[in-house]
Amino acid sequence: MSESVTSARSGVAGPLSGVLVADFSRILAGPYATMLLADLGADVVKVEGPDGDDTRTWVPPVRGEVSTYYLGINRGKRSIALDLRDEADAAIARELARRADVVIENFKPGGLTKYGLDFEAVHRDNPGVIYTSITGFGAGSGRHVPGYDLMVQAISGLMSLTGDPDGPPYRAGISVFDVMAGNHATIGILAALRHRDATGDGQLVEVNLLSSALTGLVNHSSAFVAGGTVPYRMGNAHPSVSPYEPLPTADNDLIVTAANDGQFRKLCEVLGIPEVADDPRFARNADRTANREQLRPLLVEQLAARGANEWFELLVEAGVPSGPINTIDGGFAMAERFELEPIVTVGEGKRAVPTTRHPIRFSATPATYRLPPPELDEHGDALRKWLSEPEEANRD
């Protein structure tokens, strides 16, 4: 069951209450970052072109007539539609940037210069601004290359690691590096705000998808950088841990992740083959990875006696990490079972939208869900009026 949250401001101020974010970003990485900031109390103004954010048209699926893609990353924001090619609209955008604590954009490098919205211009009028730029491949010699997640999955090497060893490379099921870059942008913004609190100085925060990808490949990146090894596709197996993969049961596959020797011993005990844990071929993790082809059939034979969910209960009770391979609805059901309350409903009446809960919990300043994803230019009139008034006018 989802928790209903009205669009009214919560009585508890979020940790970013009072921070104004001018969001000139589109599609995923930037809007995801600004949604997280909005959840934490920031006042996010989403600046859209006359046709709106691209994701408004990315259908199916839809809720009513609205793209669920758009709905999933744009709660908590106010929308104003501005055509930056029109000087009057560009002037409004510049005034918003002048007043903002944070400006975030994901245009091609240099794309906002002609509108007076590049870092140098905004920083000149607003020295305390945290100006955050998200690109595909940085502002250097890769500045001309468009930045789409699928391209970065290919270029970074992720796709070379995804899929069966003898099959073609595959993309991840989500735009994983857009999300990762959005998280990195959020981290950068928070760090820069902390620096500004101490010094009064703003700065430029730059994030690019390829750098996010290379750090996000973690152990695979380290295998190459520190070990000189180029990793390869292993299907669902892990190059350094065994067993750490899906294994067939009486009905469905079950993820089994016995990541240390103690967990492996417990796994063997639950499966009724305790002697396997003492076999010199499998006693240590290094032995198990070297002899994974001999180990796997022994485990599969025992797992055939029960179904995946039954084994899950037995293994987790014994302290062995495991899990059934769910569809998305099963994932939400599991989160409900674990009392994580994964769904909140933001807005009221026809505007009520179920959405995924913010992932971070705070004991004193919880995330709030004040506004449903905005309609295009929904708050345009109010924002234009506010931006035409003296800066001391109330932001709300």
Coordinates of C-alpha atoms in Angstrom, one line a residue:
M1 CA 0.0 0.0 0.0
S2 CA 1.3 3.5 -0.8
E3 CA 1.5 6.3 1.6
S4 CA -0.5 9.4 0.6
V5 CA 1.4 12.7 0.7
T6 CA -0.3 16.0 0.0
S7 CA 1.2 18.7 -2.1
A8 CA 1.2 21.1 0.9
R9 CA 4.5 21.9 2.5
S10 CA 5.4 19.6 5.4
G11 CA 5.6 21.0 8.9
V12 CA 9.2 19.7 9.0
A13 CA 11.6 21.7 6.8
G14 CA 13.8 19.5 4.6
P15 CA 17.6 19.7 5.0
L16 CA 17.8 21.8 1.8
S17 CA 14.9 24.1 2.7
G18 CA 15.7 27.6 1.3
V19 CA 17.9 26.4 -1.5
L20 CA 16.7 27.6 -4.9
V21 CA 17.6 25.3 -7.9
A22 CA 17.2 26.6 -11.4
D23 CA 16.9 23.3 -13.4
F24 CA 17.8 23.7 -17.1
S25 CA 18.4 20.0 -17.5
R26 CA 16.4 17.5 -19.6
I27 CA 15.7 13.8 -19.9
L28 CA 17.3 11.8 -17.1
A29 CA 20.6 12.6 -15.3
G30 CA 19.8 16.2 -14.5
P31 CA 16.1 15.8 -13.7
Y32 CA 16.9 12.8 -11.5
A33 CA 19.4 14.9 -9.5
T34 CA 17.0 17.8 -9.1
M35 CA 14.2 15.5 -8.0
L36 CA 16.4 14.2 -5.2
L37 CA 17.2 17.8 -4.2
A38 CA 13.5 18.6 -4.2
D39 CA 12.7 15.6 -2.0
L40 CA 15.2 17.1 0.5
G41 CA 13.5 20.4 0.6
A42 CA 15.0 22.5 -2.2
D43 CA 12.8 24.7 -4.3
V44 CA 13.3 23.4 -7.8
V45 CA 12.2 25.4 -10.8
K46 CA 12.2 23.3 -14.0
V47 CA 12.9 25.4 -17.0
E48 CA 11.5 23.7 -20.2
G49 CA 11.4 24.7 -23.8
P50 CA 8.1 25.4 -25.5
D51 CA 7.6 21.7 -26.3
G52 CA 8.6 20.5 -22.9
D53 CA 11.1 17.9 -21.6
D54 CA 11.7 15.2 -24.1
T55 CA 10.6 12.5 -21.7
R56 CA 7.0 13.9 -21.7
T57 CA 6.7 12.2 -25.1
W58 CA 8.5 9.0 -24.3
V59 CA 5.6 6.6 -24.4
P60 CA 4.4 3.9 -23.6
P61 CA 3.7 3.3 -20.8
V62 CA 1.5 6.1 -19.6
R63 CA -0.6 7.1 -16.6
G64 CA -3.7 8.6 -18.1
E65 CA -2.1 10.5 -21.0
V66 CA 1.2 11.3 -19.2
S67 CA 4.5 9.5 -19.7
T68 CA 5.4 7.4 -16.7
Y69 CA 9.0 8.1 -17.6
Y70 CA 8.5 11.8 -17.0
L71 CA 6.4 11.2 -13.9
G72 CA 9.2 9.1 -12.4
I73 CA 11.8 11.8 -12.2
N74 CA 10.0 15.1 -11.9
R75 CA 8.1 15.3 -8.7
G76 CA 8.6 18.2 -6.3
K77 CA 9.2 20.8 -9.1
R78 CA 7.6 23.9 -10.5
S79 CA 7.6 24.3 -14.3
I80 CA 8.1 27.4 -16.4
A81 CA 8.3 27.2 -20.2
L82 CA 10.8 29.5 -21.8
D83 CA 12.0 29.8 -25.3
L84 CA 15.7 30.9 -24.9
R85 CA 15.8 32.1 -28.5
D86 CA 13.4 34.8 -27.4
E87 CA 15.3 37.6 -25.7
A88 CA 12.4 38.3 -23.2
D89 CA 12.3 34.7 -22.2
A90 CA 16.2 34.5 -22.0
A91 CA 16.1 37.5 -19.7
I92 CA 13.7 35.7 -17.4
A93 CA 16.0 32.7 -17.4
R94 CA 19.0 34.9 -16.6
E95 CA 17.2 36.5 -13.7
L96 CA 16.2 33.1 -12.3
A97 CA 19.9 32.0 -12.6
R98 CA 21.0 35.2 -10.9
R99 CA 18.8 34.4 -7.9
A100 CA 19.5 30.7 -7.7
D101 CA 21.7 28.9 -5.3
V102 CA 22.1 26.1 -7.8
V103 CA 22.0 26.1 -11.5
I104 CA 22.1 22.7 -13.3
E105 CA 22.2 22.1 -17.0
N106 CA 23.0 19.3 -19.4
F107 CA 23.3 21.2 -22.7
K108 CA 26.3 20.5 -25.0
P109 CA 29.3 22.3 -23.7
G110 CA 29.0 26.0 -24.7
G111 CA 25.4 25.6 -25.7
L112 CA 24.1 28.2 -23.2
T113 CA 26.8 30.8 -23.8
K114 CA 24.8 32.6 -26.5
Y115 CA 22.0 33.1 -24.0
G116 CA 24.2 34.5 -21.2
L117 CA 23.6 31.3 -19.2
D118 CA 27.1 29.8 -19.2
F119 CA 29.0 29.5 -16.0
E120 CA 31.2 32.6 -16.5
A121 CA 28.2 34.8 -17.2
V122 CA 26.0 33.4 -14.4
H123 CA 28.9 33.4 -11.9
R124 CA 29.7 37.1 -12.7
D125 CA 26.2 38.1 -11.6
N126 CA 25.9 35.5 -8.9
P127 CA 29.3 34.7 -7.3
G128 CA 27.8 32.3 -4.8
V129 CA 26.1 30.1 -7.4
I130 CA 26.8 26.4 -7.6
Y131 CA 26.7 25.8 -11.4
T132 CA 26.5 22.2 -12.3
S133 CA 27.1 20.9 -15.8
I134 CA 26.4 17.4 -16.9
T135 CA 27.8 16.2 -20.2
G136 CA 28.4 13.0 -22.0
F137 CA 32.2 13.2 -22.4
G138 CA 33.4 16.4 -20.7
A139 CA 34.1 19.9 -21.9
G140 CA 37.5 19.0 -23.6
S141 CA 38.0 17.2 -26.8
G142 CA 34.9 15.1 -26.2
R143 CA 32.7 18.2 -26.0
H144 CA 31.2 17.7 -29.5
V145 CA 30.0 14.1 -28.9
P146 CA 26.4 13.7 -27.9
G147 CA 25.9 12.1 -24.5
Y148 CA 23.4 9.3 -24.4
D149 CA 23.5 6.5 -21.8
L150 CA 23.5 3.7 -24.4
M151 CA 26.5 5.2 -26.1
V152 CA 28.3 5.4 -22.8
Q153 CA 27.4 1.8 -21.9
A154 CA 29.1 0.8 -25.1
I155 CA 32.1 3.1 -25.0
S156 CA 32.9 2.6 -21.4
G157 CA 33.1 -1.2 -21.7
L158 CA 30.0 -2.1 -19.7
M159 CA 28.4 -3.8 -22.6
S160 CA 31.4 -6.0 -23.1
L161 CA 30.8 -7.3 -19.6
T162 CA 27.1 -7.9 -20.0
G163 CA 25.6 -11.1 -21.5
D164 CA 26.6 -14.7 -22.1
P165 CA 30.3 -15.4 -22.7
D166 CA 29.6 -16.7 -26.2
G167 CA 26.7 -14.3 -26.9
P168 CA 26.5 -10.6 -28.0
P169 CA 27.0 -7.8 -25.6
Y170 CA 23.9 -6.3 -23.9
R171 CA 22.9 -3.0 -22.5
A172 CA 21.8 -2.9 -18.8
G173 CA 18.1 -2.9 -18.3
I174 CA 18.1 0.8 -17.2
S175 CA 20.1 3.9 -18.2
V176 CA 22.5 3.1 -15.4
F177 CA 25.1 5.8 -16.1
D178 CA 22.5 8.5 -16.4
V179 CA 21.3 7.6 -12.9
M180 CA 24.8 7.3 -11.6
A181 CA 25.8 10.7 -13.1
G182 CA 22.6 12.2 -11.5
N183 CA 23.8 10.8 -8.1
H184 CA 27.3 12.2 -8.7
A185 CA 25.8 15.6 -9.6
T186 CA 23.8 15.6 -6.4
I187 CA 26.9 14.7 -4.3
G188 CA 28.9 17.4 -6.1
I189 CA 26.1 20.0 -5.4
L190 CA 25.9 19.1 -1.7
A191 CA 29.7 19.3 -1.3
A192 CA 29.8 22.7 -3.1
L193 CA 27.0 24.0 -0.9
R194 CA 29.0 23.0 2.1
H195 CA 32.1 24.8 0.7
R196 CA 30.0 27.9 0.1
D197 CA 28.6 27.8 3.6
A198 CA 32.2 28.0 4.9
T199 CA 33.6 30.5 2.4
G200 CA 30.8 32.3 0.6
D201 CA 32.2 31.2 -2.8
G202 CA 30.3 29.4 -5.5
Q203 CA 32.0 27.2 -8.1
L204 CA 31.6 25.1 -11.2
V205 CA 30.7 21.4 -10.7
E206 CA 31.3 19.2 -13.7
V207 CA 30.0 15.7 -14.2
N208 CA 30.2 13.6 -17.3
L209 CA 28.7 10.2 -18.0
L210 CA 31.9 8.5 -19.1
S211 CA 33.8 9.4 -15.9
S212 CA 30.7 8.2 -13.9
A213 CA 30.8 5.0 -15.9
L214 CA 34.5 4.3 -15.4
T215 CA 34.3 4.8 -11.6
G216 CA 31.0 2.9 -11.5
L217 CA 32.7 -0.2 -13.1
V218 CA 34.6 -0.4 -9.8
N219 CA 36.3 -3.8 -9.6
H220 CA 36.4 -4.2 -13.3
S221 CA 38.0 -0.8 -13.7
S222 CA 40.5 -1.7 -11.0
A223 CA 41.2 -5.0 -12.7
F224 CA 42.5 -3.1 -15.7
V225 CA 44.0 0.0 -14.0
A226 CA 45.7 -1.8 -11.2
G227 CA 46.1 -5.3 -12.5
G228 CA 46.5 -4.9 -16.3
T229 CA 43.6 -7.3 -16.9
V230 CA 40.8 -6.7 -19.3
P231 CA 37.7 -8.3 -17.9
Y232 CA 35.3 -10.3 -20.1
R233 CA 31.7 -11.5 -20.2
M234 CA 30.9 -14.3 -17.8
G235 CA 27.2 -14.3 -18.0
N236 CA 25.8 -14.1 -14.5
A237 CA 29.0 -15.4 -12.8
H238 CA 31.4 -13.3 -10.8
P239 CA 35.1 -13.2 -11.7
S240 CA 36.3 -13.1 -8.1
V241 CA 33.6 -14.9 -6.0
S242 CA 32.0 -18.3 -6.3
P243 CA 29.2 -19.1 -5.9
Y244 CA 27.8 -15.7 -6.8
E245 CA 25.2 -16.3 -9.5
P246 CA 21.7 -17.6 -10.3
L247 CA 21.3 -21.4 -9.8
P248 CA 18.3 -23.5 -10.9
T249 CA 16.0 -24.9 -8.3
A250 CA 12.9 -27.1 -8.6
D251 CA 11.0 -24.2 -10.2
N252 CA 12.9 -20.9 -10.8
D253 CA 16.4 -19.7 -10.6
L254 CA 17.7 -18.5 -7.3
I255 CA 20.5 -16.0 -6.7
V256 CA 23.1 -17.5 -4.3
T257 CA 25.9 -15.2 -3.1
A258 CA 28.1 -17.1 -0.7
A259 CA 30.8 -14.4 -0.7
N260 CA 33.1 -15.7 2.0
D261 CA 34.1 -19.1 3.4
G262 CA 31.8 -18.9 6.4
Q263 CA 28.8 -18.3 4.2
F264 CA 29.8 -21.1 1.9
R265 CA 30.0 -23.5 4.8
K266 CA 26.5 -22.5 5.9
L267 CA 25.2 -23.0 2.3
C268 CA 26.6 -26.5 2.3
E269 CA 25.0 -27.3 5.6
V270 CA 21.5 -26.1 4.5
L271 CA 21.9 -28.0 1.3
G272 CA 22.8 -31.2 3.2
I273 CA 26.3 -31.5 1.8
P274 CA 28.5 -30.2 4.7
E275 CA 31.5 -32.3 3.4
V276 CA 31.8 -30.1 0.3
A277 CA 32.9 -27.2 2.5
D278 CA 35.9 -29.3 3.6
D279 CA 36.8 -30.5 0.1
P280 CA 40.2 -28.9 -0.8
R281 CA 38.8 -27.9 -4.2
F282 CA 36.3 -25.6 -2.5
A283 CA 37.5 -24.8 1.0
R284 CA 38.6 -21.2 0.2
N285 CA 37.1 -18.7 -2.2
A286 CA 40.2 -18.8 -4.4
D287 CA 39.7 -22.6 -4.7
R288 CA 36.0 -22.2 -5.5
T289 CA 36.6 -19.7 -8.3
A290 CA 39.3 -21.9 -9.8
N291 CA 37.1 -24.9 -9.6
R292 CA 33.7 -23.3 -10.2
E293 CA 32.8 -25.8 -13.0
Q294 CA 33.2 -28.7 -10.6
L295 CA 31.3 -26.9 -7.8
R296 CA 28.2 -25.8 -9.7
P297 CA 26.8 -29.2 -10.5
L298 CA 27.0 -30.3 -6.8
L299 CA 25.0 -27.3 -5.7
V300 CA 22.5 -27.6 -8.6
E301 CA 21.8 -31.2 -7.7
Q302 CA 20.8 -30.3 -4.1
L303 CA 18.8 -27.2 -5.1
A304 CA 16.6 -29.3 -7.3
A305 CA 14.8 -30.6 -4.2
R306 CA 12.9 -27.4 -3.5
G307 CA 11.6 -24.2 -5.1
A308 CA 13.4 -20.9 -5.2
N309 CA 11.2 -19.2 -2.6
E310 CA 11.5 -22.1 -0.1
W311 CA 15.3 -22.1 -0.5
F312 CA 15.3 -18.3 0.0
E313 CA 13.6 -18.6 3.3
L314 CA 15.9 -21.4 4.5
L315 CA 19.1 -19.8 3.3
V316 CA 18.4 -16.4 4.6
E317 CA 17.5 -17.8 8.0
A318 CA 20.9 -19.5 8.0
G319 CA 22.7 -16.3 7.1
V320 CA 23.4 -17.1 3.5
P321 CA 22.7 -14.2 1.1
S322 CA 20.2 -15.3 -1.6
G323 CA 17.1 -14.1 -3.4
P324 CA 14.5 -15.0 -6.0
I325 CA 14.7 -13.4 -9.4
N326 CA 11.6 -11.2 -9.4
T327 CA 9.9 -9.0 -11.9
I328 CA 9.5 -5.4 -10.9
D329 CA 6.2 -6.0 -9.1
G330 CA 7.9 -8.7 -7.1
G331 CA 10.6 -6.3 -6.1
F332 CA 8.1 -3.8 -4.8
A333 CA 6.2 -6.6 -3.0
M334 CA 9.5 -7.6 -1.3
A335 CA 10.1 -4.1 -0.2
E336 CA 6.6 -3.9 1.3
R337 CA 7.3 -7.2 3.1
F338 CA 10.5 -5.7 4.6
E339 CA 8.5 -2.6 5.7
L340 CA 10.4 -0.2 3.5
E341 CA 7.2 1.5 2.3
P342 CA 8.5 1.8 -1.3
I343 CA 5.6 3.8 -2.7
V344 CA 4.3 7.3 -1.8
T345 CA 1.5 9.1 -3.5
V346 CA 2.2 12.8 -4.2
G347 CA -0.6 15.2 -5.0
E348 CA -4.3 15.0 -4.6
G349 CA -7.4 14.1 -6.7
K350 CA -6.8 13.8 -10.4
R351 CA -3.2 14.9 -9.9
A352 CA -2.3 12.2 -7.4
V353 CA 0.6 10.2 -8.7
P354 CA 2.1 7.0 -7.0
T355 CA 5.9 7.4 -7.0
T356 CA 8.9 5.6 -5.6
R357 CA 10.0 6.7 -2.2
H358 CA 13.3 8.7 -1.8
P359 CA 16.0 6.2 -1.0
I360 CA 17.5 8.0 2.0
R361 CA 15.9 8.1 5.4
F362 CA 16.6 11.0 7.9
S363 CA 15.7 10.8 11.6
A364 CA 15.2 14.6 11.9
T365 CA 14.6 16.0 8.4
P366 CA 12.7 13.4 6.4
A367 CA 12.3 13.7 2.6
T368 CA 9.1 15.5 1.6
Y369 CA 6.9 15.1 -1.5
R370 CA 5.3 18.5 -1.9
L371 CA 4.3 18.7 -5.5
P372 CA 3.3 16.2 -8.2
P373 CA 5.3 16.2 -11.5
P374 CA 4.3 19.6 -13.1
E375 CA 2.3 20.1 -16.2
L376 CA 4.2 22.1 -18.8
D377 CA 4.4 25.8 -17.7
E378 CA 2.1 25.0 -14.8
H379 CA 3.7 27.6 -12.6
G380 CA 4.8 29.9 -15.4
D381 CA 2.6 32.9 -14.6
A382 CA 3.5 32.9 -10.9
L383 CA 7.2 32.5 -11.6
R384 CA 7.2 35.3 -14.2
K385 CA 5.5 37.6 -11.7
W386 CA 8.0 36.7 -9.0
L387 CA 11.0 37.2 -11.2
S388 CA 9.7 40.6 -12.2
E389 CA 9.5 41.7 -8.6
P390 CA 12.4 42.8 -6.3
E391 CA 14.6 39.9 -5.2
E392 CA 13.4 40.3 -1.6
A393 CA 10.0 39.1 -2.6
N394 CA 8.9 35.7 -1.0
R395 CA 10.1 32.8 -3.2
D396 CA 7.0 30.9 -2.4

